[in-house]
Coordinates of C-alpha atoms and ligand atoms in Angstrom, one line a residue:
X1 CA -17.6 -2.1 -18.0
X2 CA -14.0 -2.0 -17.1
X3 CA -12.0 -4.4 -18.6
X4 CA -8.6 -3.4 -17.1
X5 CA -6.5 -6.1 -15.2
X6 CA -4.8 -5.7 -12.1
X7 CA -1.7 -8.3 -11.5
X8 CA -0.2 -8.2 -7.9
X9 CA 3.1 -9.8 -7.4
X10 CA 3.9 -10.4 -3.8
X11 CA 7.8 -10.0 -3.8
X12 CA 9.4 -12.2 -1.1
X13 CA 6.4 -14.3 -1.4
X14 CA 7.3 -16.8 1.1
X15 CA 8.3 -15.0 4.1
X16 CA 6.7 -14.4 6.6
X17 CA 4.5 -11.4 6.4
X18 CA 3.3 -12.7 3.0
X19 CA 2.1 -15.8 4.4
X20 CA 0.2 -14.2 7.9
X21 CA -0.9 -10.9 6.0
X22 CA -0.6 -10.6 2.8
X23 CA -2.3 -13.9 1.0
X24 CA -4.9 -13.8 3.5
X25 CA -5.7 -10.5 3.0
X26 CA -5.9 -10.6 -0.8
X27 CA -8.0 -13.6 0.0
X28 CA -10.6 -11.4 2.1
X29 CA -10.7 -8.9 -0.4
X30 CA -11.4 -11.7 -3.1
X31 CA -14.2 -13.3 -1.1
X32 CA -15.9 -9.9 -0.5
X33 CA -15.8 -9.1 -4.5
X34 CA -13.7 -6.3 -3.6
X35 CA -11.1 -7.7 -6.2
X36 CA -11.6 -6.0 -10.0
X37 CA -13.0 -8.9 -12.2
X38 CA -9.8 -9.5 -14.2
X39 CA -6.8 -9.9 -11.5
X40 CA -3.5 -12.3 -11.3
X41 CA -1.6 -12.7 -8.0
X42 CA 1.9 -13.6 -8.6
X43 CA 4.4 -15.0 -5.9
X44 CA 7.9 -13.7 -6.7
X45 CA 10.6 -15.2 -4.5
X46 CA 14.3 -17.0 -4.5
X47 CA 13.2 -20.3 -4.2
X48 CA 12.6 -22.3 -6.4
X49 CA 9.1 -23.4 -6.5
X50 CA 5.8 -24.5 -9.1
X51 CA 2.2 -22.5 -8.8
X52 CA 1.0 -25.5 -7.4
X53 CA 3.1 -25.3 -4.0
X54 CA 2.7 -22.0 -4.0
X55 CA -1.5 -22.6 -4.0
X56 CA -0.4 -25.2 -1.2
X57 CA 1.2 -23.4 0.5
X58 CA -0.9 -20.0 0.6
X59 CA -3.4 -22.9 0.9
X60 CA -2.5 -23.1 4.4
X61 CA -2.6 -19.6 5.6
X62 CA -5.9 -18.8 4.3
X63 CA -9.3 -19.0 7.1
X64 CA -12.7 -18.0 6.4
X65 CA -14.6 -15.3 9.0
X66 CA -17.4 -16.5 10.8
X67 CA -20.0 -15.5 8.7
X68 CA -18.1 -16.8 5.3
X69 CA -18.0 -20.1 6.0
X70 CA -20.5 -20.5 3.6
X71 CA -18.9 -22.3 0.0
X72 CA -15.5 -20.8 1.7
X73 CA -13.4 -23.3 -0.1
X74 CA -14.8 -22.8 -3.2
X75 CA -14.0 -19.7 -3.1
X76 CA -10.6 -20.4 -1.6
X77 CA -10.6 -23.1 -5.0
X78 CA -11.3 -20.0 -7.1
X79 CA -8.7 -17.5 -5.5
X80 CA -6.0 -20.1 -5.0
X81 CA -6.4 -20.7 -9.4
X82 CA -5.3 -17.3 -10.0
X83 CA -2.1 -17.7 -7.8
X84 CA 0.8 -18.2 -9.7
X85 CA 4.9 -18.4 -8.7
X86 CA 7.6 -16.9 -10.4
X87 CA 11.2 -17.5 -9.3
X88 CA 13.8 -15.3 -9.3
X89 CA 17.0 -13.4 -7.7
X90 CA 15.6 -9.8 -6.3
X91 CA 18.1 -7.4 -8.2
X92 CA 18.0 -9.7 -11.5
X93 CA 16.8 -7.6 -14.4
X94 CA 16.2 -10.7 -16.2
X95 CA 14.4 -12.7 -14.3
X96 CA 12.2 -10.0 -13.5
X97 CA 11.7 -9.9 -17.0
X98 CA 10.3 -13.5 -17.4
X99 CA 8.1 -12.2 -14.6
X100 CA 7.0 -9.4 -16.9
X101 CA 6.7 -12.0 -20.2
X102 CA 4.3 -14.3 -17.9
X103 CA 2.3 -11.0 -16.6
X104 CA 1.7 -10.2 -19.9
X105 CA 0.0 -13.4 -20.8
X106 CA -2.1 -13.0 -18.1
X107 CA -3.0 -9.3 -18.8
X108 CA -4.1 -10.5 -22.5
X109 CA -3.5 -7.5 -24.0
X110 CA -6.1 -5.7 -21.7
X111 CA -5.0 -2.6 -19.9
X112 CA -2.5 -3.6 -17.5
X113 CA -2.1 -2.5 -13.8
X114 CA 0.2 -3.6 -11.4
X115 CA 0.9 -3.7 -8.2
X116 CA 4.0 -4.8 -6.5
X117 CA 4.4 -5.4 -3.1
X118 CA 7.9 -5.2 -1.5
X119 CA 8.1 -7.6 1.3
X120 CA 11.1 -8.3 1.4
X121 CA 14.9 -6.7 3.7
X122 CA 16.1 -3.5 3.3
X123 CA 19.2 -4.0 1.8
X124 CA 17.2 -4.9 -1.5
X125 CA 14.6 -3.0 -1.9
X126 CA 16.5 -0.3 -4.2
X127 CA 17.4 -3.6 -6.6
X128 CA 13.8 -4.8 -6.6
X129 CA 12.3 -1.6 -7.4
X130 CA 14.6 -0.8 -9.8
X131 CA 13.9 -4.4 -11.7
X132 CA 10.0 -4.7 -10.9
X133 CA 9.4 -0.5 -12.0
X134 CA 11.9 -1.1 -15.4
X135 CA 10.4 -4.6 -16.3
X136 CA 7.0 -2.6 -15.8
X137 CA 7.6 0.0 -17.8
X138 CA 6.2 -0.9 -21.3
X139 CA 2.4 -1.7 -19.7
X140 CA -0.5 0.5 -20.2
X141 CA -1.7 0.9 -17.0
X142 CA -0.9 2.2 -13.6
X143 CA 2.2 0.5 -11.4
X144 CA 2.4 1.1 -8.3
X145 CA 4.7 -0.6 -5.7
X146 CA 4.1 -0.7 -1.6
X147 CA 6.6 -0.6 0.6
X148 CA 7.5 -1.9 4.0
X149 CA 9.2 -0.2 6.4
X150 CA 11.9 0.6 7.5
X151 CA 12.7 3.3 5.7
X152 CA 16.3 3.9 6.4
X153 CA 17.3 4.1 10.5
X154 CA 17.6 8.0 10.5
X155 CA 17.5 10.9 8.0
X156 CA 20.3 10.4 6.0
X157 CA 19.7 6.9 5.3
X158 CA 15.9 7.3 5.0
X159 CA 16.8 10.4 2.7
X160 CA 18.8 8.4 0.4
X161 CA 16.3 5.8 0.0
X162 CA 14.0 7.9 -1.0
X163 CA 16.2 9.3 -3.5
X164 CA 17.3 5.7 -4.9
X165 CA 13.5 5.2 -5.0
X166 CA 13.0 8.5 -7.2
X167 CA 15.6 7.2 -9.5
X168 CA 12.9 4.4 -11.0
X169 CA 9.1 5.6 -9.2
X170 CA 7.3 9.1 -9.2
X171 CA 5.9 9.7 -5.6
X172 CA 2.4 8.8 -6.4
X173 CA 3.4 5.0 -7.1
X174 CA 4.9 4.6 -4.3
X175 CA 3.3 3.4 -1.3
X176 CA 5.0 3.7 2.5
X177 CA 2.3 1.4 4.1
X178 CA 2.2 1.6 7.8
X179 CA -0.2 -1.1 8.9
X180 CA -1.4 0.9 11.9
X181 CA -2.9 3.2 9.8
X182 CA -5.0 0.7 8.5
X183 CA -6.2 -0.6 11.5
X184 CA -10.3 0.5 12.3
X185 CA -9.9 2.1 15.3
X186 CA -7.2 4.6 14.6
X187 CA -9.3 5.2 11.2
X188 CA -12.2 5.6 12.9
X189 CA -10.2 8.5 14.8
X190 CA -11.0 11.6 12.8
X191 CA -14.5 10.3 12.7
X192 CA -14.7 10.5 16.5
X193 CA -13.2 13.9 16.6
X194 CA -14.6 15.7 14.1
X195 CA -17.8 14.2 13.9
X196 CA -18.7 14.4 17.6
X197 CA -19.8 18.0 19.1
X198 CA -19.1 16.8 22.6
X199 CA -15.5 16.1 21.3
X200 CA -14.1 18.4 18.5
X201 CA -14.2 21.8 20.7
X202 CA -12.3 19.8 23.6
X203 CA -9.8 18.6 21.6
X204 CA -6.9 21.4 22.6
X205 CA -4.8 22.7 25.6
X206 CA -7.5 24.0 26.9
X207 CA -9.3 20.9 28.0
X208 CA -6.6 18.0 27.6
X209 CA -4.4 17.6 30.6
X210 CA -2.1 14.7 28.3
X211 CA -2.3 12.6 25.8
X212 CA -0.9 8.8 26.1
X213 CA 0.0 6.4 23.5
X214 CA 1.0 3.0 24.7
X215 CA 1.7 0.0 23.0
X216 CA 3.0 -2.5 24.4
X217 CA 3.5 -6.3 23.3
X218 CA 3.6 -9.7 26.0
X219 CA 6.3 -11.6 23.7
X220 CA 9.6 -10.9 23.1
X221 CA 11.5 -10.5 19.5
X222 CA 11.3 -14.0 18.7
X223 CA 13.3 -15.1 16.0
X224 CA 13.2 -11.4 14.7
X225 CA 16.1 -10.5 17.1
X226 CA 18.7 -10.0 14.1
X227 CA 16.4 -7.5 12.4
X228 CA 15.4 -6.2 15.8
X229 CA 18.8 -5.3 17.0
X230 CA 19.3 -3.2 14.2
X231 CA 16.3 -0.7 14.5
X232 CA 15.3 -1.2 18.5
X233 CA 11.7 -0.2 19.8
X234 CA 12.0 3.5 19.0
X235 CA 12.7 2.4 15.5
X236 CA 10.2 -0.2 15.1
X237 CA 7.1 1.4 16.9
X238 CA 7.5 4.5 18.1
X239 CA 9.0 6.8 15.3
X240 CA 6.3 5.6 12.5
X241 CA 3.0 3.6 14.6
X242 CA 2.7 5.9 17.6
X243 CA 3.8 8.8 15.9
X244 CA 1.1 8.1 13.0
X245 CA -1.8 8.3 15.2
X246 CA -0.2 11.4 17.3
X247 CA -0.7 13.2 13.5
X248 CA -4.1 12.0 13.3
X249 CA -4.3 12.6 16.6
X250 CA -3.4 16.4 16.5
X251 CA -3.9 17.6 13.0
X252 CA -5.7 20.7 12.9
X253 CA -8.8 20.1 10.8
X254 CA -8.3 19.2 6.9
X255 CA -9.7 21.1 4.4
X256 CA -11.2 17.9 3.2
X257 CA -10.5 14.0 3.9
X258 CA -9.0 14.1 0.5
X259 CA -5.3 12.4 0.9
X260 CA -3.4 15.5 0.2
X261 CA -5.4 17.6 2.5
X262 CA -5.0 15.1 5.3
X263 CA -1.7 14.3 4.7
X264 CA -0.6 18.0 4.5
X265 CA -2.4 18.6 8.1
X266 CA -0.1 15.5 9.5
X267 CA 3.2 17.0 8.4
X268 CA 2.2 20.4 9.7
X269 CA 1.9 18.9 13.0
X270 CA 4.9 16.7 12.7
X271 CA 7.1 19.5 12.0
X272 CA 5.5 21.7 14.9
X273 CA 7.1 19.4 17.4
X274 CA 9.8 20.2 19.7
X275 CA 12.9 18.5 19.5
X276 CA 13.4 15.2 21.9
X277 CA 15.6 15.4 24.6
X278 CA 17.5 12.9 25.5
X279 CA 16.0 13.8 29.4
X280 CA 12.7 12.9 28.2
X281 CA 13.4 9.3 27.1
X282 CA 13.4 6.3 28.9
X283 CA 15.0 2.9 27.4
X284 CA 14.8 -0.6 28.5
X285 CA 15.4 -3.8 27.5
X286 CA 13.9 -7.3 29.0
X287 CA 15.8 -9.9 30.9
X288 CA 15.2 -13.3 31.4
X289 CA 12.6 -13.9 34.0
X290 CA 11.1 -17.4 35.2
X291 CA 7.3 -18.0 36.2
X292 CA 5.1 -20.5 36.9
X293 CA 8.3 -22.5 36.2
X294 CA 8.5 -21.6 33.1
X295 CA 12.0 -19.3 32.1
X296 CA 11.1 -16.5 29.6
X297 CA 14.3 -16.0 27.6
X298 CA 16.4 -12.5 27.9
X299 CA 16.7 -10.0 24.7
X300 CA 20.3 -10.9 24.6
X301 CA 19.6 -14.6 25.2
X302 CA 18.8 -14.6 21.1
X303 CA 21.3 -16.1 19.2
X304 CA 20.9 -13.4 16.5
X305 CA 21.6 -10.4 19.4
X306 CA 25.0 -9.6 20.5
X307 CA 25.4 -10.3 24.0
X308 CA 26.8 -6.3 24.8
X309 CA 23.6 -5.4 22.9
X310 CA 22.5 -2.2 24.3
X311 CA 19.3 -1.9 21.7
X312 CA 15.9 -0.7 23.4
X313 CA 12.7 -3.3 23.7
X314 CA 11.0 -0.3 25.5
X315 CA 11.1 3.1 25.2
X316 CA 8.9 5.9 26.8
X317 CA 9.0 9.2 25.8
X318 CA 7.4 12.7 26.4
X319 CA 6.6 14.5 23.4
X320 CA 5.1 18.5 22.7
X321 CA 3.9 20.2 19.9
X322 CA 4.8 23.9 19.9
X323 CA 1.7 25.2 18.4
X324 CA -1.3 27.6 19.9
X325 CA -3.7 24.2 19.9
X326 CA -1.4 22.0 22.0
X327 CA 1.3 24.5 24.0
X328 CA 2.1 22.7 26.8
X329 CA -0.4 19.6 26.9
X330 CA 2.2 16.1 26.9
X331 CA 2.0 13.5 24.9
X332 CA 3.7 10.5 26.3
X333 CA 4.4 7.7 24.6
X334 CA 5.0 4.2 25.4
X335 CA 6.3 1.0 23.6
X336 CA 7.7 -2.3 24.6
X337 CA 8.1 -6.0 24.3
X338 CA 7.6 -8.8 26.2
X339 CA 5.5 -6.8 28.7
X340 CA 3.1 -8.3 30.6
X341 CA 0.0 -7.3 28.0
X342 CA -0.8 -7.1 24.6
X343 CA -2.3 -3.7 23.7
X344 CA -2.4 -0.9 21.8
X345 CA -4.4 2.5 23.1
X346 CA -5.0 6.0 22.9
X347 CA -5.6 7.8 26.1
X348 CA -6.7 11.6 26.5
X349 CA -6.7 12.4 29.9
X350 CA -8.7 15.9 30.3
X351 CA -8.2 18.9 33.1
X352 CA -10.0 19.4 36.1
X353 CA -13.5 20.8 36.5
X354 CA -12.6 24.1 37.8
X355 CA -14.0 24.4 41.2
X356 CA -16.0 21.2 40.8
X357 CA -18.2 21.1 43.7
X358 CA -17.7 17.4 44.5
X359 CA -13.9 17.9 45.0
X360 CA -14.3 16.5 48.8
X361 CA -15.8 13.4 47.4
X362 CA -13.0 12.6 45.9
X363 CA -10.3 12.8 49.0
X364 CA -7.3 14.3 48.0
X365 CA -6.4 12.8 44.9
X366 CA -8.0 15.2 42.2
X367 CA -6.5 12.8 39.5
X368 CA -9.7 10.1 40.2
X369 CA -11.7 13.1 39.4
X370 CA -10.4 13.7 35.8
X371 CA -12.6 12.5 32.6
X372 CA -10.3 10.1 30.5
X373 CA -11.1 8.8 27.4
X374 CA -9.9 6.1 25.9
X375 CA -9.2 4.1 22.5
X376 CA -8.6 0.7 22.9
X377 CA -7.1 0.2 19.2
X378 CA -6.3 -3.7 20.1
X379 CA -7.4 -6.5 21.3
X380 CA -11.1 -6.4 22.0
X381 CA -11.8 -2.9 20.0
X382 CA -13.3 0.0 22.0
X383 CA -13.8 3.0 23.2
X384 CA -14.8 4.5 26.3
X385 CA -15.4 7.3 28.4
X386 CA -14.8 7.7 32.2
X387 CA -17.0 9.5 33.7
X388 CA -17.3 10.8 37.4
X389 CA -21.0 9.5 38.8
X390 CA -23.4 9.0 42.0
X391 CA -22.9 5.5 43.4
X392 CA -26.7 4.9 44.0
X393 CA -27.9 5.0 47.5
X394 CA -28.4 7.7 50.3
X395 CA -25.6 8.9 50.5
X396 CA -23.4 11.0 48.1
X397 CA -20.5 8.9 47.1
X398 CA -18.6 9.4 43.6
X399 CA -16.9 6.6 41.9
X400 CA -15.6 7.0 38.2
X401 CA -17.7 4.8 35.9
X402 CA -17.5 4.1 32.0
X403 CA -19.2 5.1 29.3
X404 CA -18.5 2.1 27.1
X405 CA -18.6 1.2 23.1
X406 CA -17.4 -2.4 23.0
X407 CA -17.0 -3.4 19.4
X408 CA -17.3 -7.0 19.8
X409 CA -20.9 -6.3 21.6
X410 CA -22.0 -3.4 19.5
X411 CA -21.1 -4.4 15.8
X412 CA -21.8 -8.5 14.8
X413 CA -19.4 -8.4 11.8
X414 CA -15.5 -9.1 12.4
X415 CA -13.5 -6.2 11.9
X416 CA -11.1 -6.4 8.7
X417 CA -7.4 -6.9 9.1
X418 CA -5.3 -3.8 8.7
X419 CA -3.3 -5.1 5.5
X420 CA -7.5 -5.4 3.6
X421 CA -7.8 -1.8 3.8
X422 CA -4.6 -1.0 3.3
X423 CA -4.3 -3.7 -0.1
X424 CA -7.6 -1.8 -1.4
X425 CA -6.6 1.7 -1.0
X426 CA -3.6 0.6 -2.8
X427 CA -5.3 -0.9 -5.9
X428 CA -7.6 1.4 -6.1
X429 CA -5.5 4.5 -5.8
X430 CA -6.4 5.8 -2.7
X431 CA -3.2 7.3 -0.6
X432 CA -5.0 8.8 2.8
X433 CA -3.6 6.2 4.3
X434 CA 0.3 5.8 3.2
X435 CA 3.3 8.2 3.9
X436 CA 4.2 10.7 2.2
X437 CA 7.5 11.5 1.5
X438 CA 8.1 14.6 3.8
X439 CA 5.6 12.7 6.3
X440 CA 8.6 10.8 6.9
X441 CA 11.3 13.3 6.7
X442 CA 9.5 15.2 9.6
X443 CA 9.3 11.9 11.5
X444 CA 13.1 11.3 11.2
X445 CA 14.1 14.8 11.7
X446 CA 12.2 14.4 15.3
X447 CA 13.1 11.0 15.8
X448 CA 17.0 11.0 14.7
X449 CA 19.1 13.5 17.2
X450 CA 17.6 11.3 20.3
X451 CA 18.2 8.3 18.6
X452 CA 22.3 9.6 17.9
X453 CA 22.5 11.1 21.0
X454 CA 21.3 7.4 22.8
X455 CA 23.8 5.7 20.6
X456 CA 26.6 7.9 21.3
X457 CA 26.6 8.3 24.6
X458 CA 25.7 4.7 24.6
X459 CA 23.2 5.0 27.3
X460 CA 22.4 1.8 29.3
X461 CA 19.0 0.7 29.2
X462 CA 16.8 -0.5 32.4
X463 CA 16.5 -3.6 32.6
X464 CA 13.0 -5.2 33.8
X465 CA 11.7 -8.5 33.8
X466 CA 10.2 -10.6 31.2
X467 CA 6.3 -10.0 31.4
X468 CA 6.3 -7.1 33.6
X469 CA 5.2 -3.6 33.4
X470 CA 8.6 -2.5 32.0
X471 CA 10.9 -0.2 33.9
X472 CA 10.4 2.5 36.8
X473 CA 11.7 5.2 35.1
X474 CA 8.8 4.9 32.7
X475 CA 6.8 6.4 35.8
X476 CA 8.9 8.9 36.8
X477 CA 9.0 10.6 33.5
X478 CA 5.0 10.5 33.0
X479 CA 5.3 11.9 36.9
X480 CA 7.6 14.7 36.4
X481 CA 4.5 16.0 34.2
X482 CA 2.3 15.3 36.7
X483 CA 0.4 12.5 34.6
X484 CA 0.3 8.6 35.6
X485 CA 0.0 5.8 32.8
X486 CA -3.6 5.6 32.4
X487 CA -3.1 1.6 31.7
X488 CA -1.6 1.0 35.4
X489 CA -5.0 1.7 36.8
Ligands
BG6_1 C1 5.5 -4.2 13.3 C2 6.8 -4.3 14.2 O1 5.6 -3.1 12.5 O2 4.4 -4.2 14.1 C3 6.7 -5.5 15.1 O3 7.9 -4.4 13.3 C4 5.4 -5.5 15.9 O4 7.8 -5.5 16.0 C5 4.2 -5.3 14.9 O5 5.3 -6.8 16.5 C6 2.9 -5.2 15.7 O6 1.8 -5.2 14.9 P1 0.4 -5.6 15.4 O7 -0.5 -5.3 14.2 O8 0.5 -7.1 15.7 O9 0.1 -4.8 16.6

């Protein structure tokens, strides 16, 4: 029987990813006995505070699924009894030593693990580790500490962190979440490709015409403007969440899903990309538009955003990977905000049957005759194939029809949130799904000459309505490869 303890402290407990991710993720994990039997969940924050607003508050952010309702808030009673609060200053060595004195009561002398998750701004992360690894460093057990990104805003910076980090953490405790990795359907996405005989030989040059990667939000920064400013869309989705699932995407096959193996496949690919021009990018930024009556406030209308500010909310970009597997094939990427849909999706868009024979059924535009499939990652989870078929009847008549898994109408039970899977793997040791350090080095080095080169030549971005389908340019680009935006239709 393993009577080790596991204490999580949640540092920058009452902010706001702590509140809509964290607690009610630890929560889910609790009510589905995923927890080890012996755990504490500290909140560790500036203000100050007593366990039982703490419990209130978490209190609040905490729901039951569908199928839990049953004795939910007992459980939620039980869960919300091992929350305590701790307060303290981030870079105080002292007070995260009261944290440790309390921890210790908790731990009982027991082997002690524990977790600390960094939620909390840049600027003092290197304090907090430093405090939360030293105050740490008499227990028994394992500590491991997750961190949020960013990680730095180009190489150098991102480089230094990660030698501050070093300073206090060996590279197995820390964790570089990325939330997207977490999320089912881009999990699910080595399962699809290398479980699936119609897939895994396809998956090249040969067969793949592009690959598209869009994400794209239908609210603007919102209150995150000052945070926002600094990083801009390239920053904040393109260089780690899009450029995650292109590894996963494109790895060549691991010798085993063993987190090494996988994660040495990723960085592989990430450093067989070509460099970015500056040609193939295209920035924008929303403005103020009014519909329905209603005004939709500008980027720069935000308080916390400098009226001259030049940062991207959308970015497309084409991307290759100089290797024999993908010479050639582009993978275009996509991000913005305050577009006029939610999503996130994979699309692989595959040649042309040579001398198909239906050609003439399909008029001139060989594009409708191309298989695509695609990978809705969010909302409404699914994946789906479009095929070229009869329409029934006489005559002979082609229309492009979908093969189609719909989660929602294939699996009954809710799909966990990202930050479950990603909370588990982390107390249980499990790193497939966290960046490694060089991961991230190779994502900066590809990511950080487009990003000076945009800053220093202080390129203007397009400007395009709030809640539409972002610039024009966006088009062009995808068109100068010959590829259209699967998600315009
Ligand atoms: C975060 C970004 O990493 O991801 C946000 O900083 C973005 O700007 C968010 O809104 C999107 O996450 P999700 O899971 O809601 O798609």
């Amino acid at each position: 029987k393993d009577d080790s303890t596991v204490s999580i402290t949640v540092v920058g407990a009452s902010g706001d990813l702590a509140k809509k991710k964290i607690f009610p993720a630890l929560f889910a994990l609790f009510y589905e006995g995923c927890l080890p039997e012996h755990f504490t969940i500290f909140g560790y924050a500036r203000s100050k505070m007593t366990d039982a607003e703490l419990r209130n508050m978490v209190s609040r952010t905490l729901t039951c699924r569908i199928d839990q309702r049953e004795n939910c808030s007992e459980k939620m009673d039980q869960f919300l009894n091992r929350c305590f609060y701790h307060s303290g200053q981030y870079d105080s060595q002292d007070n995260f030593a009261e944290l440790d004195k309390k921890l210790k009561e908790h731990e009982g002398g027991r082997v002690s693990n524990r977790l600390f998750y960094l939620s909390i701004p840049p600027n003092i992360f290197v304090d907090a580790v430093k405090c939360a690894s030293l105050s740490s460093s008499s227990t028994n057990g394992w500590t491991r500490v997750i961190v949020e990104k960013p990680f730095g805003r180009d190489s150098e910076s991102s480089a230094a962190l990660t030698k501050s980090l070093k300073q206090y953490l060996g590279e197995d405790q820390i964790f570089r979440i990325d939330h997207y990795l977490g999320k089912e359907l881009v999990e699910n996405l080595s399962v699809l490709r290398f479980s699936n005989l119609i897939f895994e030989p396809l998956w090249n040059r040969q067969y793949i015409r592009s690959v598209q990667l869009i994400f794209s939000e239908d609210f603007g920064t919102e209150g995150r403007g000052g945070y926002f400013d600094n990083y801009g869309i390239i920053r904040d989705i393109m260089q780690n969440h899009l450029l995650q699932i292109l590894a996963l995407f494109a790895m060549e096959t691991p010798v085993s899903l063993d987190a090494e193996d996988i994660r040495n496949e990723k960085v592989k690919v990430l450093r067989s990309m070509r460099p970015i021009q500056l040609d193939d990018v295209v920035i924008g930024q929303y403005k103020s538009h009014t519909r329905a009556g209603v005004l939709y406030p500008g980027y720069t209308d935000d308080k916390t955003v400098p009226q001259n500010s030049l940062t991207p909310t959308f970015a497309a970009a084409a991307l290759f990977i100089d290797n024999s597997r993908w010479d050639g094939v582009p993978f275009l990427m996509k991000a913005g905000k305050a577009l006029h849909n939610k999503r996130a999706e994979i699309r692989v868009q595959f040649r042309h049957v040579p001398g198909n024979l239906y050609n003439r059924c399909f008029g001139t535009d060989l594009d409708q005759a191309t298989n695509e499939l695609v990978i809705r990652v969010q909302p409404d989870e699914a994946i789906y194939l479009k095929i070229n078929n009869k329409v029934p009847g006489l005559g002979m008549r082609l229309d492009r029809s979908n093969l189609n898994l719909l989660y929602a109408a294939r699996y009954s039970k809710e799909i966990p949130d990202a930050y479950e899977r990603l909370l588990l793997d982390a107390i249980e040791g499990e790193r497939r799904l966290f960046i490694r350090s060089d991961e991230l080095d190779a994502a900066w080095s590809l990511f950080t000459p487009v990003l000076k080169e945009l800053e220093e030549k202080k390129i203007i971005p397009e400007y395009y309505p709030y809640g539409s389908r972002g610039p024009v340019g966006a088009h062009y680009l995808a068109a100068r490869y010959k590829v259209r935006w699967g998600d315009l239709g």
